[in-house]
XYZ file of C-alpha atoms in Angstrom:
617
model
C 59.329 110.068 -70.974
C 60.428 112.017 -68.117
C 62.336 110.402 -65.290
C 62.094 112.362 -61.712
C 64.859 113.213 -60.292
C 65.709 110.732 -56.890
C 66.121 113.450 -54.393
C 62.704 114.389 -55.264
C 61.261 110.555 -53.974
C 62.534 112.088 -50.536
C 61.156 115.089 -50.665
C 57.707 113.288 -50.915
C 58.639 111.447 -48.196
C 58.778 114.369 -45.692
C 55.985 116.353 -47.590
C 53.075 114.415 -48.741
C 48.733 113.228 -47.782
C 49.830 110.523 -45.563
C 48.143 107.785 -44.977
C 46.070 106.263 -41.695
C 49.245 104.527 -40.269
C 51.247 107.459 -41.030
C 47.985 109.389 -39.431
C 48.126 107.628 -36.313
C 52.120 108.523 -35.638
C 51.406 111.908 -35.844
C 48.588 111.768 -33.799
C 51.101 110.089 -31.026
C 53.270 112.307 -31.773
C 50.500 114.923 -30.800
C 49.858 113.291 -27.702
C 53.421 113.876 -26.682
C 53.538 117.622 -27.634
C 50.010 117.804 -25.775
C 50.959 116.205 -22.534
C 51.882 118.866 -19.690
C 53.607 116.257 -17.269
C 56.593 115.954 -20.338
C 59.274 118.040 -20.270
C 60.127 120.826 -23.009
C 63.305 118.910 -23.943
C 61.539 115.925 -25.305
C 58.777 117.630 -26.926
C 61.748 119.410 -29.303
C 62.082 116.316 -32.108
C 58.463 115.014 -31.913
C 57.523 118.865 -32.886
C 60.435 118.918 -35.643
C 59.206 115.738 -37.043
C 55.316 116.677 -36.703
C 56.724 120.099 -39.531
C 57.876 117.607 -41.526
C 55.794 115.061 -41.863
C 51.952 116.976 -41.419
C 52.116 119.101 -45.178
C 48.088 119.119 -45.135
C 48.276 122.641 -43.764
C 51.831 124.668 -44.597
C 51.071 127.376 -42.528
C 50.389 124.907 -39.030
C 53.595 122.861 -40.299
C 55.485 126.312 -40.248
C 54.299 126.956 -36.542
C 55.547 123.272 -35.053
C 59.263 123.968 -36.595
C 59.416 127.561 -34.726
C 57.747 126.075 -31.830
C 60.294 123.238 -31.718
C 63.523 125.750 -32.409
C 62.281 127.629 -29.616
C 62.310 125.273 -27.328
C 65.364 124.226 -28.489
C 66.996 127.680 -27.977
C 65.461 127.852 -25.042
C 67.187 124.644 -23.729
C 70.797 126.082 -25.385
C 71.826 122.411 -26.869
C 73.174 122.923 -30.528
C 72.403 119.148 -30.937
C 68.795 120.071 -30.669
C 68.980 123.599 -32.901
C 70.308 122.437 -35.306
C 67.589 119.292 -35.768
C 64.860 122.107 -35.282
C 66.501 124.422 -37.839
C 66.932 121.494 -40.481
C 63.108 120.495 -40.405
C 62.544 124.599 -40.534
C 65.025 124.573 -43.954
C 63.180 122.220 -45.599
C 59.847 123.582 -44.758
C 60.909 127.055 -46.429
C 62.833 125.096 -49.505
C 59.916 123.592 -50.258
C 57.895 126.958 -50.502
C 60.756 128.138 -52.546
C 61.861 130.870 -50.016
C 65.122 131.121 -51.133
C 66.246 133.808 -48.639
C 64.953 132.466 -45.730
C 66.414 129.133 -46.931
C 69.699 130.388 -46.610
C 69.511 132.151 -43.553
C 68.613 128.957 -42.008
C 71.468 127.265 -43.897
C 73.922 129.609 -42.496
C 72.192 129.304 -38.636
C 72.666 125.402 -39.101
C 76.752 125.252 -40.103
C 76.856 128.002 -36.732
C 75.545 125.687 -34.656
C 76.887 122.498 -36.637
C 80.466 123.543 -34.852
C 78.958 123.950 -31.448
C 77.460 120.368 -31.460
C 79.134 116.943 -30.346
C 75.520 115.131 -30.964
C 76.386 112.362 -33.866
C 73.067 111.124 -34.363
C 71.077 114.466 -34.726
C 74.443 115.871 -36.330
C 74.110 112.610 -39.269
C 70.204 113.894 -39.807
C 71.312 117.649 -39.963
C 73.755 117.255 -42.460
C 71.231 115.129 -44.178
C 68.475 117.280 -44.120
C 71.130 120.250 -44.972
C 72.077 118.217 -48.295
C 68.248 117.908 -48.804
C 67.747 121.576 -48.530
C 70.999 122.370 -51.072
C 69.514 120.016 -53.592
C 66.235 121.429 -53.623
C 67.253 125.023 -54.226
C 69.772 123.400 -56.763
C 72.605 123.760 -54.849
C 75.309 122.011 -56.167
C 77.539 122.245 -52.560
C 74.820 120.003 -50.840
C 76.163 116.810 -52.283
C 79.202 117.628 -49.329
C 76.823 117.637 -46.752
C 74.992 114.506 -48.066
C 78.917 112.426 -47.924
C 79.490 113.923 -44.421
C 76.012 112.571 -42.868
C 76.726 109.533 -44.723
C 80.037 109.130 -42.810
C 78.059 109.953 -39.579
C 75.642 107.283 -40.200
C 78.811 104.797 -40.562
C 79.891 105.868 -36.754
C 76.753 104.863 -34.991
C 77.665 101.804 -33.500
C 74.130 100.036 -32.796
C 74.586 96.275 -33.293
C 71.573 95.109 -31.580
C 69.122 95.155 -34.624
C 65.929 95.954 -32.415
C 67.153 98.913 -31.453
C 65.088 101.713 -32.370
C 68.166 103.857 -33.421
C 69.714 101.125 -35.060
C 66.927 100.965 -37.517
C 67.030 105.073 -37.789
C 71.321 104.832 -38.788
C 70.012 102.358 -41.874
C 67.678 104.164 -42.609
C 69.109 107.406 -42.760
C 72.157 105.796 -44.902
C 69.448 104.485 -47.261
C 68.303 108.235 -47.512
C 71.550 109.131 -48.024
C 72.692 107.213 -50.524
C 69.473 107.757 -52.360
C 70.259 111.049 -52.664
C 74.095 110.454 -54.190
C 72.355 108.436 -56.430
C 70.307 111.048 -58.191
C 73.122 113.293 -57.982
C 75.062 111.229 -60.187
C 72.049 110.479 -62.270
C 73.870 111.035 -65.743
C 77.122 108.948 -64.784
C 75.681 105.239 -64.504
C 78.632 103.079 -62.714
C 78.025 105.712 -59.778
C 74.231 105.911 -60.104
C 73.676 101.817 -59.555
C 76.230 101.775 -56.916
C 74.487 104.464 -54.711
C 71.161 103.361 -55.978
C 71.967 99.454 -54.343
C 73.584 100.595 -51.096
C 70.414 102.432 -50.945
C 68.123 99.291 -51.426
C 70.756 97.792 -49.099
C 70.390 100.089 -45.990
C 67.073 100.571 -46.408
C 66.065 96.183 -46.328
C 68.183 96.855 -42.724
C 66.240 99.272 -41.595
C 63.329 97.480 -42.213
C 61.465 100.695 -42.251
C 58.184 100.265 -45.412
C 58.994 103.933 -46.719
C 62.897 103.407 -46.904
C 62.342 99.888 -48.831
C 59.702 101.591 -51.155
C 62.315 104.341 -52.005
C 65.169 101.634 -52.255
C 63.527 99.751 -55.258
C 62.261 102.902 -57.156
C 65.438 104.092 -56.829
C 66.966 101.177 -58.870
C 64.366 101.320 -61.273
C 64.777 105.060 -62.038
C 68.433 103.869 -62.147
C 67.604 101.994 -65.064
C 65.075 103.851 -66.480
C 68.357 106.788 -67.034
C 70.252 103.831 -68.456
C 67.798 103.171 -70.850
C 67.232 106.526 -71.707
C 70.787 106.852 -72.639
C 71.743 103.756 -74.315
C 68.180 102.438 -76.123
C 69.266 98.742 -74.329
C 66.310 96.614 -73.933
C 67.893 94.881 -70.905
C 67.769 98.230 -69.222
C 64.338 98.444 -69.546
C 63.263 95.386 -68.642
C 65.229 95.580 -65.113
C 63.638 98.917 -64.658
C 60.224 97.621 -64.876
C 60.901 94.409 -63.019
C 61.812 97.227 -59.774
C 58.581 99.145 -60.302
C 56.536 96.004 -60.136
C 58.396 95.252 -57.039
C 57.857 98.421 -55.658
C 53.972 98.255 -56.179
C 54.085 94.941 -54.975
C 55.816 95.851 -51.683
C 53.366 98.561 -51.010
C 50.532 96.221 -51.972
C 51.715 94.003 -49.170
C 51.986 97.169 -46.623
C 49.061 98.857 -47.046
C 49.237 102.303 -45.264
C 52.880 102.522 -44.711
C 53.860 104.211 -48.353
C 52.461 107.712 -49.120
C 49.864 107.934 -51.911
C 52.255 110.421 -54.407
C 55.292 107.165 -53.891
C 52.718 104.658 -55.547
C 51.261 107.417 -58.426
C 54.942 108.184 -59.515
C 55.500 104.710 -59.625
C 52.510 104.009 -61.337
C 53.259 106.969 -63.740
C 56.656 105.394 -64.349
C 55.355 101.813 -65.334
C 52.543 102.924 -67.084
C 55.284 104.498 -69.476
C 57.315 101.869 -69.606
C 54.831 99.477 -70.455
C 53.613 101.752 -73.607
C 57.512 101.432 -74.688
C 57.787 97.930 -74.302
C 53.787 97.600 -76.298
C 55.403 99.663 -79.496
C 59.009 97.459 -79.349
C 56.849 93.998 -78.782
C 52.862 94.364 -78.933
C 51.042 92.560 -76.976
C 47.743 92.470 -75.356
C 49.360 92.129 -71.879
C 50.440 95.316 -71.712
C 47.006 97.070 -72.701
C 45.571 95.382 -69.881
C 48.899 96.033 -67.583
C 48.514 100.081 -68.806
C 44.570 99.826 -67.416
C 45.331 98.788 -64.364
C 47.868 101.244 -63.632
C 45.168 104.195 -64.836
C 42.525 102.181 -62.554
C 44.919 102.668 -59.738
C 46.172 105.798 -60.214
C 42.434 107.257 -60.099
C 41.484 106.102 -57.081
C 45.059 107.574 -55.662
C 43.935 110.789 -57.442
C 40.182 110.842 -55.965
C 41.318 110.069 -51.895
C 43.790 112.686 -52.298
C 42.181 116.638 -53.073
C 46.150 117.931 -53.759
C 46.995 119.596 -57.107
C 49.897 117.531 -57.574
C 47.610 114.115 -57.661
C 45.650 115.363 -60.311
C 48.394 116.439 -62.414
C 50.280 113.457 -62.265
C 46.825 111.461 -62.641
C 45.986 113.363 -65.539
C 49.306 113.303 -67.741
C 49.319 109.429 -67.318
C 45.012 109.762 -68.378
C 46.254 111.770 -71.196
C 49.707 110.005 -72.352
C 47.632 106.586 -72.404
C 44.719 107.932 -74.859
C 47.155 109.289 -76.721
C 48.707 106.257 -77.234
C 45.192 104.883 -78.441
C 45.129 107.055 -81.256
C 41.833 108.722 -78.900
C 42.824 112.087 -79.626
C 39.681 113.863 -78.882
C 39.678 112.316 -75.298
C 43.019 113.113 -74.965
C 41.815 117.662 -75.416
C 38.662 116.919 -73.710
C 40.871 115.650 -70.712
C 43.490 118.468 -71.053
C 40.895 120.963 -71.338
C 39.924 119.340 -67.906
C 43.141 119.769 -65.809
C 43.531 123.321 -67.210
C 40.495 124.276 -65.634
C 42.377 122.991 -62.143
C 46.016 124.408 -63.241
C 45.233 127.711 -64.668
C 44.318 129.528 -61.878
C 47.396 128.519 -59.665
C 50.247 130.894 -60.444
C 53.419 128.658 -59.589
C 51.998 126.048 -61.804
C 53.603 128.378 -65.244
C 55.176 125.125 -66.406
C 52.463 122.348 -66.145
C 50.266 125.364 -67.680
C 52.687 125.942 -70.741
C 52.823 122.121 -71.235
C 48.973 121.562 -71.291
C 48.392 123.862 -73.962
C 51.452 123.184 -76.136
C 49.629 119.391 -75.848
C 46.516 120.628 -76.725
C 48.001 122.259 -79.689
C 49.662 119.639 -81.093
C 46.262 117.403 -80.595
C 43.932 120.459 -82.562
C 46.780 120.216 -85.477
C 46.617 116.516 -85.190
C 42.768 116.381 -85.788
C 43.022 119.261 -88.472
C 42.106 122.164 -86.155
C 44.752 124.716 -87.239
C 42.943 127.355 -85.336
C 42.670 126.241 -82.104
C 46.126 124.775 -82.470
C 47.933 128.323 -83.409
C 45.236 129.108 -80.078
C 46.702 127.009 -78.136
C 50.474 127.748 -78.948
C 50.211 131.134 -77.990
C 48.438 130.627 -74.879
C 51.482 127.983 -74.424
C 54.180 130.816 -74.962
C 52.363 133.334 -72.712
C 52.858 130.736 -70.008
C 56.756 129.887 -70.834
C 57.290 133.318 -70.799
C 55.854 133.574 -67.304
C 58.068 130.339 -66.691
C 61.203 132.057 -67.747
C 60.960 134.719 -65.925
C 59.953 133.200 -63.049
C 62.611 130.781 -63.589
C 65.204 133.471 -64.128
C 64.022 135.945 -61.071
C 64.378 132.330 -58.806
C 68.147 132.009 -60.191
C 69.269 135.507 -59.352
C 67.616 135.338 -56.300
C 69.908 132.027 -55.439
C 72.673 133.539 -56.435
C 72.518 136.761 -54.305
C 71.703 135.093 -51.447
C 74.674 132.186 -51.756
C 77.156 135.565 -52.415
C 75.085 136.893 -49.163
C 76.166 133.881 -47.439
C 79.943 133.399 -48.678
C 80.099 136.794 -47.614
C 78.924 136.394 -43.981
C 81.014 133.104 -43.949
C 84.145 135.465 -44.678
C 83.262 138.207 -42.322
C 83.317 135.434 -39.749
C 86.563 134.006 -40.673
C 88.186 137.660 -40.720
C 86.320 138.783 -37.466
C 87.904 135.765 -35.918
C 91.453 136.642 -37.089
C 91.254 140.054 -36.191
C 90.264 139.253 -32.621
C 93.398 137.303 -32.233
C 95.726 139.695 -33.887
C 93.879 142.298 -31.439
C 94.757 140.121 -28.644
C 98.348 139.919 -29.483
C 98.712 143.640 -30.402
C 97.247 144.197 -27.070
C 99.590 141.966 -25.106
C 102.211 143.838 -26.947
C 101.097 147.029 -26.012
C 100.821 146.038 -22.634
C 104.097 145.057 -22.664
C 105.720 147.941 -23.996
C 104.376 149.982 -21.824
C 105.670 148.230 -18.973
C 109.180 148.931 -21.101
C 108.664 152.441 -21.967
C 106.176 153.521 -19.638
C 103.762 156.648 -21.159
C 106.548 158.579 -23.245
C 105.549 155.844 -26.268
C 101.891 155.114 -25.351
C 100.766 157.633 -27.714
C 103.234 156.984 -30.414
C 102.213 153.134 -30.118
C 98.456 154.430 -31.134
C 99.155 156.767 -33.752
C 100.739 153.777 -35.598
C 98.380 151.280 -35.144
C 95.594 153.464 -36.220
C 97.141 153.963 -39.286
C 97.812 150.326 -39.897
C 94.300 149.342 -39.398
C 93.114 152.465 -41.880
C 95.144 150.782 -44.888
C 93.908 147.189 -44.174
C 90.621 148.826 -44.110
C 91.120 150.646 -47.853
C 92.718 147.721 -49.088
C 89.537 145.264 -47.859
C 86.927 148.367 -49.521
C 88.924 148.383 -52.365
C 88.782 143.920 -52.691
C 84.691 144.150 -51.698
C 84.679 146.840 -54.759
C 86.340 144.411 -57.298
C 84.139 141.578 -55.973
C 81.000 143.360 -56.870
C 82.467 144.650 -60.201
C 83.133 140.951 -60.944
C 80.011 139.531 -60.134
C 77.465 141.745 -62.054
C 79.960 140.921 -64.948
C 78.821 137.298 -64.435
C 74.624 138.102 -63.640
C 75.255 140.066 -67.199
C 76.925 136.872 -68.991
C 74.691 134.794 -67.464
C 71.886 136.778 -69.428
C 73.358 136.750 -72.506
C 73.601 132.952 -72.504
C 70.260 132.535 -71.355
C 68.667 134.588 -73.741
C 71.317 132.565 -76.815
C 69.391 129.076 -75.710
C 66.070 130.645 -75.984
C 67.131 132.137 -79.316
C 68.150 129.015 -81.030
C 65.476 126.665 -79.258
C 62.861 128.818 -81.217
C 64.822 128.812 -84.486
C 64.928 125.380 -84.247
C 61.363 125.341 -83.848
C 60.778 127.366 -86.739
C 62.431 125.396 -88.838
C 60.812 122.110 -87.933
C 57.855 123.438 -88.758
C 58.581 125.131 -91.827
C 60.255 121.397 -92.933
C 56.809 119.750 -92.238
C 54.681 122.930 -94.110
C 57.206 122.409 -97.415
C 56.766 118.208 -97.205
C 52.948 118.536 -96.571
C 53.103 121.329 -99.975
C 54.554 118.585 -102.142
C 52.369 116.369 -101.274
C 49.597 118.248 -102.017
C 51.020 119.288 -105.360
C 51.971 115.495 -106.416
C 47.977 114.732 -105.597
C 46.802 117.971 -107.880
C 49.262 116.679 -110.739
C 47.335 113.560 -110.464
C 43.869 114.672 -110.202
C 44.854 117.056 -113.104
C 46.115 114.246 -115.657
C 43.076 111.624 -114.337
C 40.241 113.219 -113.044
C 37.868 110.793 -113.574
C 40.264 108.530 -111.038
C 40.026 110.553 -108.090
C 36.858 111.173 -106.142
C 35.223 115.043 -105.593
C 35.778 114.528 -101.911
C 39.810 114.060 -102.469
C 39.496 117.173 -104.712
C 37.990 119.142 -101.989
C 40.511 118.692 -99.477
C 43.290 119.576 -101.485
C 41.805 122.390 -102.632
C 40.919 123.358 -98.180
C 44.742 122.130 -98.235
C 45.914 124.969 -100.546
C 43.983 127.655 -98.683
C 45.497 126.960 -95.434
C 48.791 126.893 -96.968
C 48.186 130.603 -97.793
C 48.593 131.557 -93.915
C 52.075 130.242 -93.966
C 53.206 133.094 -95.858
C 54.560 135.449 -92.865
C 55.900 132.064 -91.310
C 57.999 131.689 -94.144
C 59.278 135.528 -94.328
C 59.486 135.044 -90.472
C 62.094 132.106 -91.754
C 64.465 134.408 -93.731
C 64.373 136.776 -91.082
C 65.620 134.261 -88.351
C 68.025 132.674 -90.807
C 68.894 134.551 -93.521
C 72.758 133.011 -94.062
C 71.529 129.567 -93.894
C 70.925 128.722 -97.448
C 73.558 131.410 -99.090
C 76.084 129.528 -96.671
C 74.805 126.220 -98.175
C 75.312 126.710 -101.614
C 78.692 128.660 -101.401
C 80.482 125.582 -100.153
C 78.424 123.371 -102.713
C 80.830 122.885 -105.872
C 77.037 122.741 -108.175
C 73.636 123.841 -107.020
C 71.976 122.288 -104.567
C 68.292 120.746 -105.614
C 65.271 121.423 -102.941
C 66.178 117.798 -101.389
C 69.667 118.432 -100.594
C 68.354 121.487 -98.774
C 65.470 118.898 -97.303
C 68.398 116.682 -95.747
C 70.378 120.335 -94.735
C 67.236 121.222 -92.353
C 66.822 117.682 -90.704
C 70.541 117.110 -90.047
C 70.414 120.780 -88.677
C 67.886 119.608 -86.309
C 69.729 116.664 -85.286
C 67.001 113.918 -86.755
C 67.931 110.843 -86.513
C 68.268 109.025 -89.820
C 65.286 106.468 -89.290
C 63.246 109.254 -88.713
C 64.292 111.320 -91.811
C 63.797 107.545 -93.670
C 60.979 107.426 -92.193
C 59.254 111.095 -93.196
C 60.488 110.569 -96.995
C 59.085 107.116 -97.320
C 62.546 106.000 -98.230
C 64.910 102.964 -96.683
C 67.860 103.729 -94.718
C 70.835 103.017 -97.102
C 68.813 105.825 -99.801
C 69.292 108.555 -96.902
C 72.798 106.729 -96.200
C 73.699 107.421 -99.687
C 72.181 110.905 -100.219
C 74.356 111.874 -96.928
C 77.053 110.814 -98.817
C 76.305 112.488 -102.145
C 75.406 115.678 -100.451
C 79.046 115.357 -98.363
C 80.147 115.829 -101.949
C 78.648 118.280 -103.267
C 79.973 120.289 -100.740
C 83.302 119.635 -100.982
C 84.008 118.221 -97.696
C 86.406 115.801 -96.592
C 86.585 112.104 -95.989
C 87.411 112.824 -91.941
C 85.028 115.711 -92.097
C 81.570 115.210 -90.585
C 78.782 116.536 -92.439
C 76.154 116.739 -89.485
C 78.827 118.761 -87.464
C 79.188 120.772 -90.933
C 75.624 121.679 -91.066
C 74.682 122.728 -87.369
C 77.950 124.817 -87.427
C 76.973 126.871 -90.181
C 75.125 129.243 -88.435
């Protein structure tokens, strides 16, 4: 099950179909911007939050946040240019402009230390965090702790204050976002994830409350993910229900894509908690999240509804065992996906489904089909993937680099300044028989600090295509192994499948009057598919070619084709309920095998053998 990250839930909630409350703000918000008798100054933040809140049309959202940082130059108040250039980050962060991201980034910390404004300085650094985390930026979670400290300075006690409600909730945003940053370190991620929850019941604003709950049960969705506790799971789906609850009760206040990943979430969890404790309940609970999620999917025409629609459509009739309804509805969303060219990933998944499906139902054409198609599309993903890194990576050094031409500008012009007043001041003392001496040397000065700063620039560059070029390397080592791994999974289930087949042909062989023609007939289909596995063996010894020879060298007697059996799945890290469960053995026979096999090859009592065997290679 995949968990979405938390920083994403407020993405959504600047970018998403909203709904006809959410409608009717803009459309006030419209009046505003419309109205002739206003001033320019207070048509700046209705226009900022009009970009970040209308995402129906990209291009029009685009035009409001220049329109509203004009005005804002135009008025020459960093409190307001830096609120227009923050909605204008996040509109090109979400396009994946990574250049233009960062040349607003770098416009917003300029006018960040021109501006005295704490409450539009608390949603900059917000919205700055917001951008960083959305191109990946690690530095953003800075920003995020310095708007949170903001937030803690507005001093509104009077709880129907409009901007008392916006300090709450812009502390619920920003804890919301700590807590996904710390995701993978759990005492951190419920702390952030309550204080969210917290700030956000203050703020009483629908959105911020929605946020707060799913962020707790994300929280311990990750938990269970990491520690198998039942407890876990059961708080995580008690905060999804209340979630879905909440919004049921406020109707038009929580965008549509807030309930479907919701939805998508509990749907999920319920099919866990059906295999750990079946029950009818569930089935029914599992319906009604599909019921809901369609109509979501059908009042919103967006790409990203019908994706998320469709994987929980799928995921549930796979669950049912339906696995012909399951390709016939893949098949469907391809025909949506596959012609959008950012969409590489959700393309590679669909068909890597699809071809697990075919193979499920016996369709070994259509799945080897299908698994191409699925590696044409990762390999579009890659690259686009690794084209998106470099970009981010030149255009942070682009950055740093600017950031550092500042800094040095600004010494220089006060070591200028003193060198002039010294200048001046010797020639008051020596009048104009060392004016030209005085020049000669400090053009020579600046000439060496100039060769020395070429020379650091130089070793800077050097330095850095040394890391693009490790960075390569390592990249291209992860995709190596992730596809010998995959090789070898599948050449583990093609060998089990073989004996199998051969153990059913001994039988027939020895009673053939016991075994039906039919049974006969698919072993013998069995046998002739087997045939095509040929090269995928020789493509085997090719990837690994050490991995046996390595094996039995260490083993003090030969190894038998089961020890080799147990080799591969401890290789692939399988856990040993699994591996029980593939051999149709119990768990103290695999226990004890281990520990034969540990033997065998001569290995120590402290010695691991599954670190032994996936650091062979």
């Amino acid at each position: 099950m995949k968990k979405l990250l938390l920083y994403q839930l407020v993405v959504f909630c600047l970018f998403s179909n909203f709904t006809n409350a959410q409608r009717k703000l803009l459309d006030s918000l419209q009046n505003i911007v419309s109205d002739k008798r206003i001033p320019d100054k207070e048509k700046i933040i209705p226009l900022s939050n009009m970009a970040g809140m209308d995402m129906s049309d990209t291009a029009r959202a685009m035009k409001m946040a220049k329109e509203s940082l004009k005005l804002a130059l135009k008025e020459n108040d960093p409190g307001y240019i830096v609120y227009s250039y923050s909605s204008l980050g996040t509109l090109y962060a979400y396009k994946k402009d990574i250049h233009k991201t960062y040349e607003v980034i770098d416009s917003i910390m300029f006018y960040l230390e021109k501006s005295t404004d704490i409450d539009k300085n608390a949603f900059a650094y917000l919205r700055l965090g917001l951008i960083k985390s959305m191109v990946n930026d690690k530095d953003g979670i800075k920003d995020i702790f310095t708007s949170i400290e903001l937030f803690k300075k507005m001093n509104y006690k009077n709880s129907h204050d409009k901007k008392y409600s916006d300090k709450w909730h812009g502390l619920a945003l920003g804890y919301n976002l700590l807590s996904s940053q710390y995701d993978l370190t759990p005492q951190y991620s419920k702390k952030y994830s309550q204080l969210s929850l917290d700030a956000a019941l203050k703020s009483k604003k629908p959105t911020s409350i929605y946020i707060g709950y799913t962020s707790l049960g994300s929280k311990y969705l990750s938990d269970y993910q990491l520690f198998k506790k039942k407890a876990a799971l059961d708080s995580s789906r008690y905060f999804f229900e209340k979630a879905l609850d909440y919004g049921d009760n406020h109707d038009g206040y929580i965008p549509d894509i807030l309930l479907l990943i919701s939805l998508t979430n509990l749907s999920n969890l319920y099919n866990i908690q059906n295999k750990l404790s079946p029950n009818d309940v569930y089935a029914d609970k599992i319906e009604h999240c599909l019921n809901k999620a369609k109509y979501l999917a059908e009042r919103n025409n967006h790409i990203n509804f019908q994706v998320s629609y469709y994987n929980l459509l799928i995921t549930t009739e796979i669950n049912k065992k339906n696995y012909l309804n399951a390709i016939k509805f893949t098949h469907q969303i391809l025909t949506k996906t596959s012609n959008i060219d950012y969409l590489f990933k959700e393309n590679y998944e669909f068909h890597q489904l699809l071809s697990e499906l075919y193979e499920e139902i016996g369709d070994n054409k259509s799945a080897i089909l299908n698994l191409k198609k699925s590696f044409e599309y990762y390999k579009q993903h890659f690259e686009y993937k690794y084209s998106f890194a470099n970009q981010e990576l030149l255009n942070k050094y682009n950055v740093a680099e600017k950031e550092k031409e500042i800094e040095i500008k600004k010494t220089e012009n006060f070591w200028h300044f003193i060198v002039i007043c010294i200048l001046c001041l010797l020639l008051m003392v020596l009048f104009f028989s060392y004016k030209f001496r005085i020049k000669y040397l400090n053009k020579k000065k600046n000439e060496a600090k100039l060769l020395v700063q070429i020379k650091e620039e130089e070793a800077k560059m050097l330095k850095l295509e040394k890391e693009n070029v490790e960075l390569m390397a390592c990249i291209k080592e992860e995709e190596t192994n992730r596809l010998q791994k995959e090789v070898l999974a599948k050449y583990v289930q093609v060998s089990h499948k073989n004996e199998l087949l051969d153990s059913l042909k001994r039988q027939t062989t020895v009673n053939p009057n016991e075994y039906p023609v039919l049974l006969k007939k698919i072993i013998k289909n069995e046998e002739i598919l087997d045939k095509n596995f040929d090269d995928f063996k020789t493509m085997l010894n090719e990837i690994h070619p050490e991995f046996y020879h390595r094996l039995q060298s260490k083993a003090n007697q030969k190894l038998t084709t089961l020890d080799l059996k147990y080799c591969i799945y401890i290789f692939m890290k399988m856990p040993t309920k699994e591996m029980a469960d593939l051999l149709h053995v119990e768990l103290k026979t695999i226990r004890m095998s281990k520990y034969r096999l540990k033997q065998k090859l001569n290995l120590k009592k402290e010695e691991d053998l599954d670190n032994f065997i996936q650091n062979i290679i």
